[in-house]
Amino acid sequence: MSTDQTPNTALSRRALLGGMAASPIALTLGGTVLSAGGLLPTRAQAQTTLKISHQFPGGTLTEGDFRDRLCRKFAAQVEAETKGALKFEVYPASSLMKTVAQLQALRKGALDFTLYPMPYGGGEIPEMNLGLMPCLVTSYEQGLAWKKKPIGEALTKALEAKGVKILTWVWQAGGVAARGTPVLHPADVKGIKIRGGSREMDMMFKAAGAAVSSIPSNEIYAGMQTGNLDAAVTSSTSLISFKLEEQSKSLTAARQKSFWYMLEPLMMSKTVFDGLPAAQQKALLTVGESLEPFGMEEARKDDQRVAEIYAKAGVKVVDMDDKVMDEWRAIARDTAWKDFADRSAEAAALLKLAEDVA
């Protein structure tokens, strides 16, 4: 497995994928594929290198941001399962392409994989906004249960219709880093500028009297450093990896309760997936699912670690309880939840399916 590579083009490989997926006639003959377009090398006999992109700091298989480690574990295990037929290059820190651009590239088959915050794609695929709906998911078990419930089936179908295939379901709880006093109750955000992480989170904060920012998580540090942000909500892992304790005086931790649970899966281009042999597809699916317990365990560990790291840095750490959650949920229902459900009958049905998972 190669990692942290210099970006390079792979147009010929992607053209091959597209041609094979679209060709109505394809016969294997002497190590080649005979198609309407001519002779092409068979994917089963050729080594294929796939690219995984994400916005988080790079590390190793055993050290660093667990989302980067998950990508590297996935790459190593699939390479082993396919006996080297599939190899991977991992590009952390948006080094291959800008953060938000990754989804469109994935849909077009110009990017193979991304570990991507689901709500970042809500503008392109409205269903993805469910991946960070305030107060909708309140535990890791609840979030991971979506996968095998009707909501998971419906979300999977919607994404695949738009060219996106989920391989590893990863949920993360989030906390609030602030340059001033802790953000705990809704009244605490009145008059401050806060980054929520999704359109729906922003709606809840606006209703509570805040101004909002929609920057990606890897830009929060600069925003807080320059004073353009007073507070930011992001995953516990990002609160650690982006060293936001250096710009914070308070932290609302996610180790007990959180209004912020985000779906941040490892996703693959469906065009690329469909162009692979069945045995390789099976390896991708099997390894992807096998890493879900790792994702949940590491996310939960970071909920505790972030509180310890910030406290050690002299940051005041507070926790949410059920009463505080009820205050935020009342606002979320009247704003974000209502807005999503009012978009269409299909959106309302999706939200109801999500609510049905306790």
PDB file of N, CA, C and O in Angstrom, residues 108-141:
ATOM      1  N   LYS A 108     -18.695  11.191 -10.059  1.00  0.00           N
ATOM      2  CA  LYS A 108     -18.318  11.119 -11.473  1.00  0.00           C
ATOM      3  C   LYS A 108     -17.348   9.980 -11.771  1.00  0.00           C
ATOM      4  O   LYS A 108     -17.052   9.730 -12.930  1.00  0.00           O
ATOM      5  N   GLY A 109     -16.814   9.343 -10.718  1.00  0.00           N
ATOM      6  CA  GLY A 109     -15.821   8.302 -10.930  1.00  0.00           C
ATOM      7  C   GLY A 109     -14.418   8.849 -11.082  1.00  0.00           C
ATOM      8  O   GLY A 109     -13.489   8.113 -11.428  1.00  0.00           O
ATOM      9  N   ALA A 110     -14.230  10.151 -10.799  1.00  0.00           N
ATOM     10  CA  ALA A 110     -12.904  10.759 -10.862  1.00  0.00           C
ATOM     11  C   ALA A 110     -12.133  10.576  -9.562  1.00  0.00           C
ATOM     12  O   ALA A 110     -10.942  10.873  -9.494  1.00  0.00           O
ATOM     13  N   LEU A 111     -12.802  10.111  -8.521  1.00  0.00           N
ATOM     14  CA  LEU A 111     -12.189   9.747  -7.239  1.00  0.00           C
ATOM     15  C   LEU A 111     -12.766   8.402  -6.843  1.00  0.00           C
ATOM     16  O   LEU A 111     -13.964   8.155  -7.009  1.00  0.00           O
ATOM     17  N   ASP A 112     -11.919   7.535  -6.293  1.00  0.00           N
ATOM     18  CA  ASP A 112     -12.359   6.176  -5.959  1.00  0.00           C
ATOM     19  C   ASP A 112     -13.059   6.105  -4.605  1.00  0.00           C
ATOM     20  O   ASP A 112     -14.125   5.508  -4.479  1.00  0.00           O
ATOM     21  N   PHE A 113     -12.424   6.691  -3.567  1.00  0.00           N
ATOM     22  CA  PHE A 113     -12.948   6.609  -2.201  1.00  0.00           C
ATOM     23  C   PHE A 113     -12.788   7.957  -1.492  1.00  0.00           C
ATOM     24  O   PHE A 113     -11.834   8.697  -1.748  1.00  0.00           O
ATOM     25  N   THR A 114     -13.674   8.225  -0.559  1.00  0.00           N
ATOM     26  CA  THR A 114     -13.477   9.328   0.379  1.00  0.00           C
ATOM     27  C   THR A 114     -14.113   8.962   1.709  1.00  0.00           C
ATOM     28  O   THR A 114     -15.158   8.306   1.752  1.00  0.00           O
ATOM     29  N   LEU A 115     -13.442   9.331   2.790  1.00  0.00           N
ATOM     30  CA  LEU A 115     -14.075   9.280   4.102  1.00  0.00           C
ATOM     31  C   LEU A 115     -14.570  10.699   4.329  1.00  0.00           C
ATOM     32  O   LEU A 115     -13.777  11.616   4.544  1.00  0.00           O
ATOM     33  N   TYR A 116     -15.878  10.876   4.271  1.00  0.00           N
ATOM     34  CA  TYR A 116     -16.465  12.192   4.023  1.00  0.00           C
ATOM     35  C   TYR A 116     -17.591  12.502   5.007  1.00  0.00           C
ATOM     36  O   TYR A 116     -18.477  11.664   5.215  1.00  0.00           O
ATOM     37  N   PRO A 117     -17.588  13.697   5.594  1.00  0.00           N
ATOM     38  CA  PRO A 117     -18.704  14.090   6.466  1.00  0.00           C
ATOM     39  C   PRO A 117     -19.992  14.168   5.655  1.00  0.00           C
ATOM     40  O   PRO A 117     -20.108  14.970   4.730  1.00  0.00           O
ATOM     41  N   MET A 118     -20.955  13.350   5.985  1.00  0.00           N
ATOM     42  CA  MET A 118     -22.179  13.228   5.198  1.00  0.00           C
ATOM     43  C   MET A 118     -22.876  14.567   4.915  1.00  0.00           C
ATOM     44  O   MET A 118     -23.273  14.838   3.782  1.00  0.00           O
ATOM     45  N   PRO A 119     -23.010  15.465   5.913  1.00  0.00           N
ATOM     46  CA  PRO A 119     -23.769  16.689   5.635  1.00  0.00           C
ATOM     47  C   PRO A 119     -23.091  17.641   4.662  1.00  0.00           C
ATOM     48  O   PRO A 119     -23.760  18.522   4.111  1.00  0.00           O
ATOM     49  N   TYR A 120     -21.793  17.477   4.422  1.00  0.00           N
ATOM     50  CA  TYR A 120     -21.127  18.339   3.443  1.00  0.00           C
ATOM     51  C   TYR A 120     -21.756  18.176   2.059  1.00  0.00           C
ATOM     52  O   TYR A 120     -21.653  19.060   1.214  1.00  0.00           O
ATOM     53  N   GLY A 121     -22.371  17.026   1.823  1.00  0.00           N
ATOM     54  CA  GLY A 121     -22.947  16.753   0.512  1.00  0.00           C
ATOM     55  C   GLY A 121     -24.418  17.062   0.387  1.00  0.00           C
ATOM     56  O   GLY A 121     -25.034  16.756  -0.639  1.00  0.00           O
ATOM     57  N   GLY A 122     -25.002  17.692   1.413  1.00  0.00           N
ATOM     58  CA  GLY A 122     -26.440  17.931   1.400  1.00  0.00           C
ATOM     59  C   GLY A 122     -26.925  18.808   0.269  1.00  0.00           C
ATOM     60  O   GLY A 122     -28.080  18.694  -0.157  1.00  0.00           O
ATOM     61  N   GLY A 123     -26.064  19.678  -0.244  1.00  0.00           N
ATOM     62  CA  GLY A 123     -26.468  20.520  -1.364  1.00  0.00           C
ATOM     63  C   GLY A 123     -26.639  19.732  -2.649  1.00  0.00           C
ATOM     64  O   GLY A 123     -27.487  20.056  -3.482  1.00  0.00           O
ATOM     65  N   GLU A 124     -25.831  18.695  -2.825  1.00  0.00           N
ATOM     66  CA  GLU A 124     -25.908  17.847  -4.020  1.00  0.00           C
ATOM     67  C   GLU A 124     -26.929  16.727  -3.860  1.00  0.00           C
ATOM     68  O   GLU A 124     -27.649  16.383  -4.791  1.00  0.00           O
ATOM     69  N   ILE A 125     -26.939  16.132  -2.675  1.00  0.00           N
ATOM     70  CA  ILE A 125     -27.829  14.998  -2.400  1.00  0.00           C
ATOM     71  C   ILE A 125     -28.581  15.325  -1.104  1.00  0.00           C
ATOM     72  O   ILE A 125     -28.050  15.127  -0.009  1.00  0.00           O
ATOM     73  N   PRO A 126     -29.794  15.860  -1.184  1.00  0.00           N
ATOM     74  CA  PRO A 126     -30.511  16.333   0.010  1.00  0.00           C
ATOM     75  C   PRO A 126     -30.626  15.298   1.122  1.00  0.00           C
ATOM     76  O   PRO A 126     -30.621  15.650   2.308  1.00  0.00           O
ATOM     77  N   GLU A 127     -30.711  14.019   0.761  1.00  0.00           N
ATOM     78  CA  GLU A 127     -30.837  12.974   1.773  1.00  0.00           C
ATOM     79  C   GLU A 127     -29.644  12.945   2.725  1.00  0.00           C
ATOM     80  O   GLU A 127     -29.760  12.487   3.874  1.00  0.00           O
ATOM     81  N   MET A 128     -28.495  13.433   2.270  1.00  0.00           N
ATOM     82  CA  MET A 128     -27.296  13.399   3.101  1.00  0.00           C
ATOM     83  C   MET A 128     -27.400  14.336   4.306  1.00  0.00           C
ATOM     84  O   MET A 128     -26.637  14.199   5.264  1.00  0.00           O
ATOM     85  N   ASN A 129     -28.336  15.280   4.263  1.00  0.00           N
ATOM     86  CA  ASN A 129     -28.525  16.170   5.409  1.00  0.00           C
ATOM     87  C   ASN A 129     -28.970  15.419   6.661  1.00  0.00           C
ATOM     88  O   ASN A 129     -28.779  15.906   7.784  1.00  0.00           O
ATOM     89  N   LEU A 130     -29.535  14.245   6.480  1.00  0.00           N
ATOM     90  CA  LEU A 130     -29.920  13.441   7.647  1.00  0.00           C
ATOM     91  C   LEU A 130     -28.706  12.985   8.444  1.00  0.00           C
ATOM     92  O   LEU A 130     -28.829  12.610   9.611  1.00  0.00           O
ATOM     93  N   GLY A 131     -27.529  13.020   7.820  1.00  0.00           N
ATOM     94  CA  GLY A 131     -26.309  12.558   8.482  1.00  0.00           C
ATOM     95  C   GLY A 131     -25.817  13.457   9.588  1.00  0.00           C
ATOM     96  O   GLY A 131     -24.884  13.087  10.317  1.00  0.00           O
ATOM     97  N   LEU A 132     -26.397  14.651   9.734  1.00  0.00           N
ATOM     98  CA  LEU A 132     -26.101  15.496  10.892  1.00  0.00           C
ATOM     99  C   LEU A 132     -27.329  16.341  11.191  1.00  0.00           C
ATOM    100  O   LEU A 132     -27.367  17.538  10.988  1.00  0.00           O
ATOM    101  N   MET A 133     -28.366  15.681  11.666  1.00  0.00           N
ATOM    102  CA  MET A 133     -29.604  16.340  12.063  1.00  0.00           C
ATOM    103  C   MET A 133     -29.562  16.492  13.576  1.00  0.00           C
ATOM    104  O   MET A 133     -29.486  15.497  14.305  1.00  0.00           O
ATOM    105  N   PRO A 134     -29.574  17.719  14.104  1.00  0.00           N
ATOM    106  CA  PRO A 134     -29.397  17.909  15.550  1.00  0.00           C
ATOM    107  C   PRO A 134     -30.400  17.132  16.383  1.00  0.00           C
ATOM    108  O   PRO A 134     -31.600  17.133  16.096  1.00  0.00           O
ATOM    109  N   CYS A 135     -29.877  16.432  17.374  1.00  0.00           N
ATOM    110  CA  CYS A 135     -30.683  15.715  18.379  1.00  0.00           C
ATOM    111  C   CYS A 135     -31.445  14.514  17.827  1.00  0.00           C
ATOM    112  O   CYS A 135     -32.229  13.900  18.548  1.00  0.00           O
ATOM    113  N   LEU A 136     -31.189  14.126  16.575  1.00  0.00           N
ATOM    114  CA  LEU A 136     -31.890  12.981  15.994  1.00  0.00           C
ATOM    115  C   LEU A 136     -31.250  11.676  16.436  1.00  0.00           C
ATOM    116  O   LEU A 136     -31.925  10.737  16.842  1.00  0.00           O
ATOM    117  N   VAL A 137     -29.925  11.599  16.344  1.00  0.00           N
ATOM    118  CA  VAL A 137     -29.163  10.451  16.847  1.00  0.00           C
ATOM    119  C   VAL A 137     -28.458  10.888  18.121  1.00  0.00           C
ATOM    120  O   VAL A 137     -27.834  11.954  18.163  1.00  0.00           O
ATOM    121  N   THR A 138     -28.571  10.095  19.165  1.00  0.00           N
ATOM    122  CA  THR A 138     -28.007  10.493  20.458  1.00  0.00           C
ATOM    123  C   THR A 138     -27.104   9.423  21.072  1.00  0.00           C
ATOM    124  O   THR A 138     -26.720   9.527  22.236  1.00  0.00           O
ATOM    125  N   SER A 139     -26.768   8.382  20.286  1.00  0.00           N
ATOM    126  CA  SER A 139     -25.818   7.376  20.766  1.00  0.00           C
ATOM    127  C   SER A 139     -25.226   6.657  19.564  1.00  0.00           C
ATOM    128  O   SER A 139     -25.811   6.638  18.474  1.00  0.00           O
ATOM    129  N   TYR A 140     -24.059   6.061  19.760  1.00  0.00           N
ATOM    130  CA  TYR A 140     -23.417   5.307  18.680  1.00  0.00           C
ATOM    131  C   TYR A 140     -24.251   4.094  18.283  1.00  0.00           C
ATOM    132  O   TYR A 140     -24.370   3.766  17.099  1.00  0.00           O
ATOM    133  N   GLU A 141     -24.810   3.430  19.255  1.00  0.00           N
ATOM    134  CA  GLU A 141     -25.609   2.237  18.974  1.00  0.00           C
ATOM    135  C   GLU A 141     -26.813   2.591  18.103  1.00  0.00           C
ATOM    136  O   GLU A 141     -27.156   1.853  17.164  1.00  0.00           O
TER     137      GLU A 141
END
